Coordinates of C-alpha atoms in Angstrom, one line a residue:
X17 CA 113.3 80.1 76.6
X18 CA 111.5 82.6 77.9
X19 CA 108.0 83.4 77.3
X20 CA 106.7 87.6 78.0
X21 CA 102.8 87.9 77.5
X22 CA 101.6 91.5 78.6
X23 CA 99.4 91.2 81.8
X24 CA 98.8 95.0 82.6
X25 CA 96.7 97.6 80.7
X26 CA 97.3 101.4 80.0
X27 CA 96.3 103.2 82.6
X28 CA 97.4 106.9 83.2
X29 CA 98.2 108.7 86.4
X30 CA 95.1 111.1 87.1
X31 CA 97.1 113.3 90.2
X32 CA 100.5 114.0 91.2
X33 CA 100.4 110.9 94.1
X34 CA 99.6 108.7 91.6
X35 CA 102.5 110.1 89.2
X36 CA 104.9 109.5 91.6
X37 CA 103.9 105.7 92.4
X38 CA 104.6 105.4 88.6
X39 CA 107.9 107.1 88.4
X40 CA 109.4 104.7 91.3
X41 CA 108.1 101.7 89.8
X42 CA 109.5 102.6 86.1
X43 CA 112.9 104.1 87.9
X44 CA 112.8 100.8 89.9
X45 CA 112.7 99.1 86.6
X46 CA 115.2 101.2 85.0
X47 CA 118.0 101.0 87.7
X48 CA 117.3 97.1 87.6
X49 CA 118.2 97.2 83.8
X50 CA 121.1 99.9 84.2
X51 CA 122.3 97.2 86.8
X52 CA 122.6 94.4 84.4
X53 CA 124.4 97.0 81.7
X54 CA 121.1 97.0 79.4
X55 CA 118.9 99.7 78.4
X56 CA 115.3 100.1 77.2
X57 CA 116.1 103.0 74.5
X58 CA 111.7 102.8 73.9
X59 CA 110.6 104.5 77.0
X60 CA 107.4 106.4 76.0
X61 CA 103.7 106.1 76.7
X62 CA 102.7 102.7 74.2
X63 CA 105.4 101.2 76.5
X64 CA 104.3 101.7 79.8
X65 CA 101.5 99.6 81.6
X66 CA 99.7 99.1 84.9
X67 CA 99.2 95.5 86.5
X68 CA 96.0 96.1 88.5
X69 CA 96.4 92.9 90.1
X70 CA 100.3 93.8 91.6
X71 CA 99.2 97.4 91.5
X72 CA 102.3 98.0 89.8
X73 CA 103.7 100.1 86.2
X74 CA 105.7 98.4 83.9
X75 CA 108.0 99.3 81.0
X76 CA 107.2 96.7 78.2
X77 CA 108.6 96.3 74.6
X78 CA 112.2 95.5 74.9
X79 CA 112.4 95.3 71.1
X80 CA 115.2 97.8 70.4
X81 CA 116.2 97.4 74.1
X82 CA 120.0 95.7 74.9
X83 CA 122.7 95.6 76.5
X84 CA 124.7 98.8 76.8
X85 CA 127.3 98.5 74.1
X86 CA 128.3 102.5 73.3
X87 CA 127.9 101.8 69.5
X88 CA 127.3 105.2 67.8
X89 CA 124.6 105.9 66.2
X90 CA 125.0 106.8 62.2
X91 CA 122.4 109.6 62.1
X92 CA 121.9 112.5 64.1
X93 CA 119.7 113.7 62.9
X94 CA 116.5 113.2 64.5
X95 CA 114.3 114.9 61.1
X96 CA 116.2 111.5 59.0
X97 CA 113.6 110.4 56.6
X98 CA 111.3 107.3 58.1
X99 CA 113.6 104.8 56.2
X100 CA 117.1 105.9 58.2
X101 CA 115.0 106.6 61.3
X102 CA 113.6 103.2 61.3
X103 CA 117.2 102.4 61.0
X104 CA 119.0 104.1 63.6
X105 CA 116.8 106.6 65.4
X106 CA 113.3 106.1 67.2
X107 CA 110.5 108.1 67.1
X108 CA 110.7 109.5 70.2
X109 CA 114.3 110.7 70.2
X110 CA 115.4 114.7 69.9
X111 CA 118.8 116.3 69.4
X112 CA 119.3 115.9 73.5
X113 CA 118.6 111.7 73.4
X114 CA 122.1 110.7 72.0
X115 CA 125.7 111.7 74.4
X116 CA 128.0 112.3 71.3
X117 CA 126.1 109.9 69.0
X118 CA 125.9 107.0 71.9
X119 CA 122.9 106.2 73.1
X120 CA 123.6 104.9 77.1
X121 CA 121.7 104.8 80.5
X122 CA 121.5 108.4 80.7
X123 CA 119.9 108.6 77.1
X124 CA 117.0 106.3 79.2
X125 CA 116.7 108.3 82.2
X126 CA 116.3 111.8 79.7
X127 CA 113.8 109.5 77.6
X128 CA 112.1 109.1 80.7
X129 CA 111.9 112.5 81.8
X130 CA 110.7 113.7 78.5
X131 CA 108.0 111.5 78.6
X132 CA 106.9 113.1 82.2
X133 CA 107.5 116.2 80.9
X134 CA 105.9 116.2 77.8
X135 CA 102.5 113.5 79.2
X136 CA 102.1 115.1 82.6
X137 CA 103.8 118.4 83.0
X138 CA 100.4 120.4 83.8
X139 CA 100.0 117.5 86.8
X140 CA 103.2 118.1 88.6
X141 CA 103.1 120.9 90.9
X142 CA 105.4 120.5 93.7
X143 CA 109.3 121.8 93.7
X144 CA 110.4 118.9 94.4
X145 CA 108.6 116.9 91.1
X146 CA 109.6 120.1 88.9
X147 CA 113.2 119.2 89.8
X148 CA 112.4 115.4 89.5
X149 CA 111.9 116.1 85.8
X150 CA 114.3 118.9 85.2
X151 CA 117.4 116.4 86.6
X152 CA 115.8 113.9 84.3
X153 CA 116.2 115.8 81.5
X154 CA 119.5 117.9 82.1
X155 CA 120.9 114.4 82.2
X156 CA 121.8 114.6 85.6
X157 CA 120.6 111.7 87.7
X158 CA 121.4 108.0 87.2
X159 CA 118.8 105.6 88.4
X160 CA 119.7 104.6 91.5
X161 CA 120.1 108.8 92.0
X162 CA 116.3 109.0 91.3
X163 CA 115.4 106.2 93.6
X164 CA 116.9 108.4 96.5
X165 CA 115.0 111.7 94.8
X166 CA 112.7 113.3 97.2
X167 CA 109.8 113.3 95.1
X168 CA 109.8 109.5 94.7
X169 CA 111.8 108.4 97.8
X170 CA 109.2 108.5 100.2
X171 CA 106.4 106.4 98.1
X172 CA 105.6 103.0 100.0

């Protein structure tokens, strides 16, 4: 049995540097879970935490995450009253989460590039952190992709 307790604290990036330490350590995460065929499907701001003794961000909450199973979802609809969302959809999801109904590792990495979007747009000003999120989101980059990315490969 294993026991999870939550050792970090919500802490936002306040500059671009510090954006990018985040994004490799949740990619890092993400690829380790792709991996292992499981998914988060949660990624979003509640879910995300810094250890300030490891110095390190976190994804947490693996309630609705599992392994990767391409089971199709029954709604999609992302506007489904609260009852069939709480059901099938999550909060956070839009009309580009689900790839023909299945929710799978790319559905995570465009989760997670809405969430930089959406949280930290303003913050990113380089080219290369505009295209970070834009691959994100066009569902073009696996994990291990982003790990290589130039806006994150080069953080120590």
């Amino acid at each position: 049995m294993v026991e999870m307790t939550t050792m970090g604290a919500r802490q936002l990036p306040e500059s671009e540097e510090e954006l990018r330490v985040m994004a490799k350590d949740l990619v890092t995460g993400l690829d380790w879970l792709h991996k292992g065929g499981y998914l988060h499907r949660d990624i979003r701001n509640q879910n995300i935490v810094y250890d300030q003794v490891l110095k390190q961000y976190a994804l947490i909450d693996f309630e609705h995450g599992g392994k990767h199973e391409g089971r199709r979802s029954q709604r999609r609809n992302p506007a489904a009253t609260s009852f069939d969302r709480e059901n099938d959809w999550l909060r956070d999801w839009d009309y580009g989460t689900l790839d023909d109904g299945i929710y799978n590792m790319a559905s995570d990495m465009y989760q997670f590039g809405r969430f930089l979007h959406d949280w930290f747009r303003r913050m990113i000003d380089s080219e290369d952190g505009k295209d970070f999120v834009a691959r994100l989101t066009g569902k073009k980059m696996t994990a291990k992709e982003a790990l290589i990315h130039e806006w994150i490969r080069t953080v120590p």
